[in-house]
CSV table of C-alpha atoms in Angstrom, one decimal:
chain,number,residue,atom,x,y,z
A,1,MET,CA,56.9,108.2,138.5
A,2,ALA,CA,53.3,109.1,138.6
A,3,VAL,CA,50.8,106.3,139.3
A,4,TYR,CA,48.6,105.6,136.3
A,5,GLU,CA,44.9,105.7,137.1
A,6,LEU,CA,43.1,103.3,134.8
A,7,PRO,CA,40.0,105.1,133.2
A,8,LYS,CA,36.7,103.3,132.6
A,9,VAL,CA,37.0,104.0,128.9
A,10,TRP,CA,40.3,104.6,127.2
A,11,GLN,CA,40.7,107.8,125.2
A,12,TRP,CA,43.3,108.5,122.6
A,13,GLU,CA,44.9,111.8,123.3
A,14,GLU,CA,47.3,112.3,120.4
A,15,GLU,CA,44.9,113.0,117.6
A,16,ASN,CA,46.5,116.3,116.7
A,17,SER,CA,50.2,115.4,117.3
A,18,ASN,CA,50.6,111.9,116.0
A,19,LYS,CA,50.4,112.5,112.2
A,20,VAL,CA,52.5,109.7,111.0
A,21,GLY,CA,52.3,107.1,113.8
A,22,ASN,CA,49.8,104.5,114.7
A,23,ARG,CA,46.2,105.4,115.5
A,24,PRO,CA,43.3,103.4,117.0
A,25,THR,CA,41.8,103.2,113.4
A,26,ALA,CA,42.8,101.5,110.2
A,27,GLY,CA,42.7,102.6,106.6
A,28,SER,CA,44.5,105.0,104.3
A,29,ARG,CA,45.1,108.6,105.3
A,30,PHE,CA,46.1,110.1,101.9
A,31,GLU,CA,46.1,109.4,98.2
A,32,GLN,CA,49.2,107.7,97.0
A,33,LYS,CA,50.7,106.3,93.7
A,34,LEU,CA,53.4,103.7,94.3
A,35,PRO,CA,56.0,103.2,91.6
A,36,ALA,CA,56.3,99.9,90.0
A,37,GLY,CA,59.1,98.4,87.9
A,38,GLU,CA,59.4,95.6,85.3
A,39,ALA,CA,60.5,92.8,87.6
A,40,PRO,CA,58.0,90.0,88.4
A,41,PHE,CA,57.9,91.0,92.0
A,42,GLN,CA,57.5,94.5,93.5
A,43,LEU,CA,58.6,94.7,97.2
A,44,TYR,CA,57.6,97.7,99.3
A,45,SER,CA,59.6,97.5,102.5
A,46,LEU,CA,62.3,98.8,104.8
A,47,GLY,CA,65.4,97.3,106.4
A,48,THR,CA,63.8,96.2,109.7
A,49,PRO,CA,64.0,92.6,111.0
A,50,ASN,CA,60.7,91.8,109.2
A,51,GLY,CA,61.8,93.6,106.1
A,52,ILE,CA,65.1,91.9,105.7
A,53,LYS,CA,63.5,88.6,105.8
A,54,ILE,CA,62.2,89.1,102.3
A,55,THR,CA,65.3,90.6,100.7
A,56,ILE,CA,67.3,87.7,102.1
A,57,MET,CA,64.7,85.2,100.7
A,58,PHE,CA,64.9,86.7,97.2
A,59,GLU,CA,68.8,86.7,97.3
A,60,GLU,CA,68.8,83.1,98.6
A,61,LEU,CA,66.6,82.1,95.8
A,62,LYS,CA,69.0,83.7,93.3
A,63,GLU,CA,71.9,82.0,95.0
A,64,LEU,CA,70.1,78.7,94.3
A,65,GLY,CA,69.8,79.7,90.6
A,66,VAL,CA,66.1,80.2,90.6
A,67,GLU,CA,64.7,82.0,87.5
A,68,GLY,CA,61.9,84.4,87.8
A,69,ALA,CA,62.8,85.7,91.3
A,70,ASP,CA,63.8,89.2,90.3
A,71,TYR,CA,62.3,92.0,92.3
A,72,ASP,CA,62.2,95.8,92.4
A,73,LEU,CA,62.7,97.1,96.0
A,74,TYR,CA,61.1,100.3,97.2
A,75,THR,CA,61.5,102.2,100.5
A,76,ILE,CA,58.4,102.6,102.7
A,77,ASN,CA,59.5,105.2,105.2
A,78,ILE,CA,57.5,104.3,108.3
A,79,THR,CA,58.7,107.4,110.1
A,80,LYS,CA,57.1,109.6,107.5
A,81,GLY,CA,53.9,107.6,107.2
A,82,ASP,CA,54.3,106.0,103.8
A,83,GLN,CA,52.6,102.9,105.0
A,84,PHE,CA,49.3,104.8,105.4
A,85,GLY,CA,49.1,105.8,101.7
A,86,SER,CA,46.2,104.5,99.6
A,87,ASP,CA,48.3,102.3,97.3
A,88,PHE,CA,50.2,100.7,100.1
A,89,VAL,CA,47.0,100.1,102.1
A,90,GLU,CA,45.5,98.5,99.0
A,91,ILE,CA,48.3,95.9,99.2
A,92,ASN,CA,48.4,95.6,103.0
A,93,PRO,CA,45.3,96.9,104.8
A,94,ASN,CA,47.2,96.5,108.1
A,95,SER,CA,49.7,99.2,107.0
A,96,LYS,CA,52.8,97.3,108.0
A,97,ILE,CA,55.9,96.3,106.0
A,98,PRO,CA,56.8,94.3,104.1
A,99,ALA,CA,54.3,94.1,101.3
A,100,LEU,CA,54.8,92.2,98.0
A,101,VAL,CA,53.1,92.2,94.6
A,102,ASP,CA,53.5,89.3,92.3
A,103,GLN,CA,52.8,90.9,88.9
A,104,SER,CA,53.8,87.8,87.0
A,105,LEU,CA,50.2,86.7,87.6
A,106,SER,CA,47.0,88.1,86.1
A,107,PRO,CA,45.4,89.6,88.0
A,108,ARG,CA,48.3,90.5,90.1
A,109,LEU,CA,48.6,89.0,93.6
A,110,GLU,CA,49.1,91.0,96.7
A,111,ILE,CA,50.9,89.3,99.7
A,112,PHE,CA,51.4,90.8,103.2
A,113,GLU,CA,52.8,89.6,106.5
A,114,SER,CA,56.4,88.5,106.3
A,115,GLY,CA,55.7,84.9,107.2
A,116,SER,CA,53.1,84.7,104.5
A,117,ILE,CA,55.4,86.2,102.0
A,118,LEU,CA,58.2,83.7,102.9
A,119,LEU,CA,55.8,80.8,102.6
A,120,TYR,CA,54.4,82.0,99.3
A,121,LEU,CA,57.8,82.3,97.8
A,122,ALA,CA,59.0,79.0,99.1
A,123,GLU,CA,56.0,77.2,97.6
A,124,LYS,CA,56.0,79.1,94.4
A,125,PHE,CA,59.6,78.2,93.7
A,126,ASP,CA,59.7,74.9,95.6
A,127,GLN,CA,62.8,76.0,97.5
A,128,LEU,CA,63.8,76.4,101.2
A,129,ILE,CA,60.9,74.3,102.5
A,130,PRO,CA,61.1,70.5,102.7
A,131,THR,CA,58.6,68.5,100.6
A,132,ASP,CA,58.2,65.6,103.1
A,133,ILE,CA,55.5,66.0,105.7
A,134,HIS,CA,57.8,65.8,108.7
A,135,GLY,CA,60.3,68.3,107.4
A,136,ARG,CA,57.6,70.7,106.1
A,137,THR,CA,55.6,70.6,109.3
A,138,GLU,CA,58.7,71.2,111.5
A,139,THR,CA,59.7,74.2,109.3
A,140,LEU,CA,56.1,75.6,109.6
A,141,ASN,CA,56.2,75.0,113.4
A,142,TRP,CA,59.3,77.2,113.7
A,143,LEU,CA,58.1,79.8,111.2
A,144,PHE,CA,54.9,80.3,113.0
A,145,TRP,CA,56.8,80.2,116.3
A,146,GLN,CA,58.7,83.2,115.2
A,147,ILE,CA,55.7,85.1,114.0
A,148,GLY,CA,54.0,84.6,117.4
A,149,ALA,CA,57.2,85.0,119.6
A,150,GLY,CA,58.8,88.0,117.8
A,151,PRO,CA,56.5,90.7,119.2
A,152,TYR,CA,57.8,89.9,122.7
A,153,VAL,CA,61.2,90.8,121.5
A,154,GLY,CA,60.5,93.8,119.3
A,155,GLY,CA,57.3,95.4,120.7
A,156,GLY,CA,58.2,94.2,124.2
A,157,PHE,CA,61.8,94.0,125.1
A,158,GLY,CA,63.1,96.2,122.3
A,159,HIS,CA,60.6,98.9,122.9
A,160,PHE,CA,61.0,99.2,126.6
A,161,PHE,CA,64.8,98.6,126.6
A,162,ALA,CA,65.6,101.0,123.7
A,163,TYR,CA,62.8,103.3,122.9
A,164,ALA,CA,60.6,104.1,125.9
A,165,PRO,CA,60.8,107.6,127.2
A,166,GLU,CA,62.3,106.4,130.5
A,167,PRO,CA,63.3,103.0,131.9
A,168,MET,CA,60.5,101.1,133.6
A,169,GLN,CA,61.4,98.1,135.7
A,170,TYR,CA,58.2,96.0,135.4
A,171,PRO,CA,57.9,95.8,131.5
A,172,ILE,CA,61.7,95.5,131.2
A,173,ASP,CA,61.8,92.6,133.7
A,174,ARG,CA,58.8,91.0,132.1
A,175,PHE,CA,60.0,91.1,128.5
A,176,THR,CA,63.6,90.4,129.3
A,177,MET,CA,62.7,87.2,131.0
A,178,GLU,CA,60.6,86.1,128.1
A,179,THR,CA,63.3,87.1,125.5
A,180,LYS,CA,65.9,85.2,127.5
A,181,ARG,CA,63.5,82.2,127.6
A,182,GLN,CA,63.1,82.3,123.8
A,183,LEU,CA,66.9,82.6,123.4
A,184,ASP,CA,67.5,79.6,125.6
A,185,LEU,CA,64.9,77.6,123.6
A,186,LEU,CA,66.7,78.4,120.4
A,187,ASP,CA,70.1,77.6,122.0
A,188,LYS,CA,68.9,74.2,123.2
A,189,THR,CA,67.3,73.4,119.8
A,190,LEU,CA,70.5,74.4,117.9
A,191,ALA,CA,72.6,72.2,120.2
A,192,GLU,CA,70.9,69.2,118.6
A,193,ARG,CA,70.7,70.3,114.9
A,194,PRO,CA,72.6,72.5,112.5
A,195,TYR,CA,69.5,74.5,111.5
A,196,VAL,CA,66.4,75.5,113.4
A,197,ALA,CA,64.0,73.0,111.7
A,198,GLY,CA,66.5,70.1,111.1
A,199,ASP,CA,69.4,69.3,108.8
A,200,THR,CA,68.7,71.8,106.1
A,201,TYR,CA,68.5,75.6,105.8
A,202,THR,CA,64.9,76.7,105.4
A,203,ILE,CA,62.6,79.7,105.6
A,204,ALA,CA,62.4,79.1,109.3
A,205,ASP,CA,66.0,80.0,109.6
A,206,ILE,CA,65.5,83.2,107.6
A,207,ALA,CA,62.6,84.3,109.7
A,208,ILE,CA,64.3,83.5,113.0
A,209,TRP,CA,67.7,84.8,112.1
A,210,SER,CA,66.3,88.1,111.0
A,211,TRP,CA,65.2,88.7,114.6
A,212,TYR,CA,67.1,86.4,117.0
A,213,GLY,CA,70.3,86.0,115.0
A,214,ARG,CA,70.7,89.8,114.6
A,215,LEU,CA,69.9,90.2,118.3
A,216,ALA,CA,72.4,87.5,119.3
A,217,LEU,CA,75.0,89.4,117.2
A,218,GLY,CA,74.3,92.6,119.0
A,219,LYS,CA,72.8,94.3,115.9
A,220,LEU,CA,69.4,95.2,117.1
A,221,TYR,CA,69.5,97.3,120.3
A,222,GLU,CA,72.6,99.1,121.5
A,223,GLY,CA,73.8,97.6,124.8
A,224,SER,CA,71.5,94.5,124.6
A,225,TYR,CA,74.4,92.1,124.1
A,226,GLU,CA,75.8,92.7,127.6
A,227,PHE,CA,72.4,93.2,129.2
A,228,LEU,CA,71.0,89.9,127.9
A,229,ASN,CA,74.4,88.1,128.6
A,230,LEU,CA,74.3,86.7,125.1
A,231,ASP,CA,77.6,84.9,125.4
A,232,GLU,CA,75.8,82.2,127.4
A,233,TYR,CA,73.9,81.0,124.3
A,234,SER,CA,76.9,79.5,122.4
A,235,HIS,CA,75.0,77.3,120.0
A,236,LEU,CA,72.7,80.2,119.1
A,237,LEU,CA,75.7,82.4,118.5
A,238,GLU,CA,77.5,79.8,116.3
A,239,TRP,CA,74.4,79.5,114.2
A,240,SER,CA,73.9,83.2,114.0
A,241,LYS,CA,77.5,83.8,112.8
A,242,ARG,CA,77.2,81.0,110.3
A,243,ILE,CA,74.0,82.3,108.8
A,244,ALA,CA,75.5,85.8,108.6
A,245,GLU,CA,78.2,84.5,106.3
A,246,ARG,CA,75.8,83.1,103.7
A,247,PRO,CA,76.2,85.1,100.4
A,248,GLY,CA,72.4,85.4,100.0
A,249,VAL,CA,72.1,86.8,103.5
A,250,LYS,CA,74.9,89.3,102.9
A,251,ARG,CA,73.3,90.5,99.7
A,252,GLY,CA,69.8,90.7,101.3
A,253,LEU,CA,71.1,93.0,104.0
A,254,ALA,CA,72.9,95.1,101.4
A,255,ALA,CA,69.9,95.3,99.1
A,256,GLU,CA,69.4,98.8,97.6
A,257,TYR,CA,66.1,100.5,98.1
A,258,GLN,CA,64.6,102.8,95.5
A,259,PRO,CA,62.8,105.9,96.8
A,260,LEU,CA,59.1,106.3,96.2
A,261,GLY,CA,59.6,109.7,94.6
A,262,GLU,CA,57.3,112.6,94.9
C-alpha cells in the first residue's frame, strides 16, 4: 500500500467523475419537482437504517390507532443523486434522507434529520415518548446517543468493513473496537431493562434498533455477524429479535416506495 503524503491544503480530485456523490460543497445541483400526494405527511426517503426509522414510526403510530398519521412515501435514490435536486434541498439543505413534509399545517412544515423527525412525530401525536420528566429525559438521552454514535458504525465500521476499495487494518481496528464497545453498552443496558430507555417501548428503541438491532441480526453488512462475534451480546440479541416481531416494525420494513417519476 502506498504511503499517503499529507498535503498542506487538501484538494478535491473527483470534480469531473463524481456526478452523483458527495462534494465539498452544499446546495442543489439541478431543478427538481418532487411529487406530493394527499396524505398529511409526505416522506421522501430510502430503506436505509435512517430511512426505516420513519416508516417504522408511522406504522407504530397506526398500530396504536393514531388518526392523522397517514403518509405518502417516495423513493429518493441516493445512488442517482435525487437528494441533490432543488425540491429535496429545499426540504433538507443537508441533502440526506429522510426528509418529511407535514402538509396538514399552513404553511407546511419541513423536518429533516431522522432524530428530529422521530421527536416531532412523537410530540405531535403524544405517543412513544414518556410524559414524565425522568422517562422523557432518559428517552432523549438514548435517542441523541444513537444520533451521535451511529456514524461510528455506518460511516466508520460499515464503510471500511464492507465498502472500502480494499481492507485497511488501522480504520477497521479503530471502528470495530468502537462498534463493539457500543454493542457492549447496549447489551449491559438491556440486561437491566426490557427496552432501551426503561420499561416502555419508545422512539429510542426505534432509532437504535434500526441500526444496532439490524446489525445484531446480521442484516447490515455481510459477514459482520461472525466478524463482530455478535453471539456474545445475548441481551441485545433478545431485544433485537423481540422488536423485529412487532407488527409496526414489520410493516415499516415492508413499506412500499413510490417512484419520483420523470
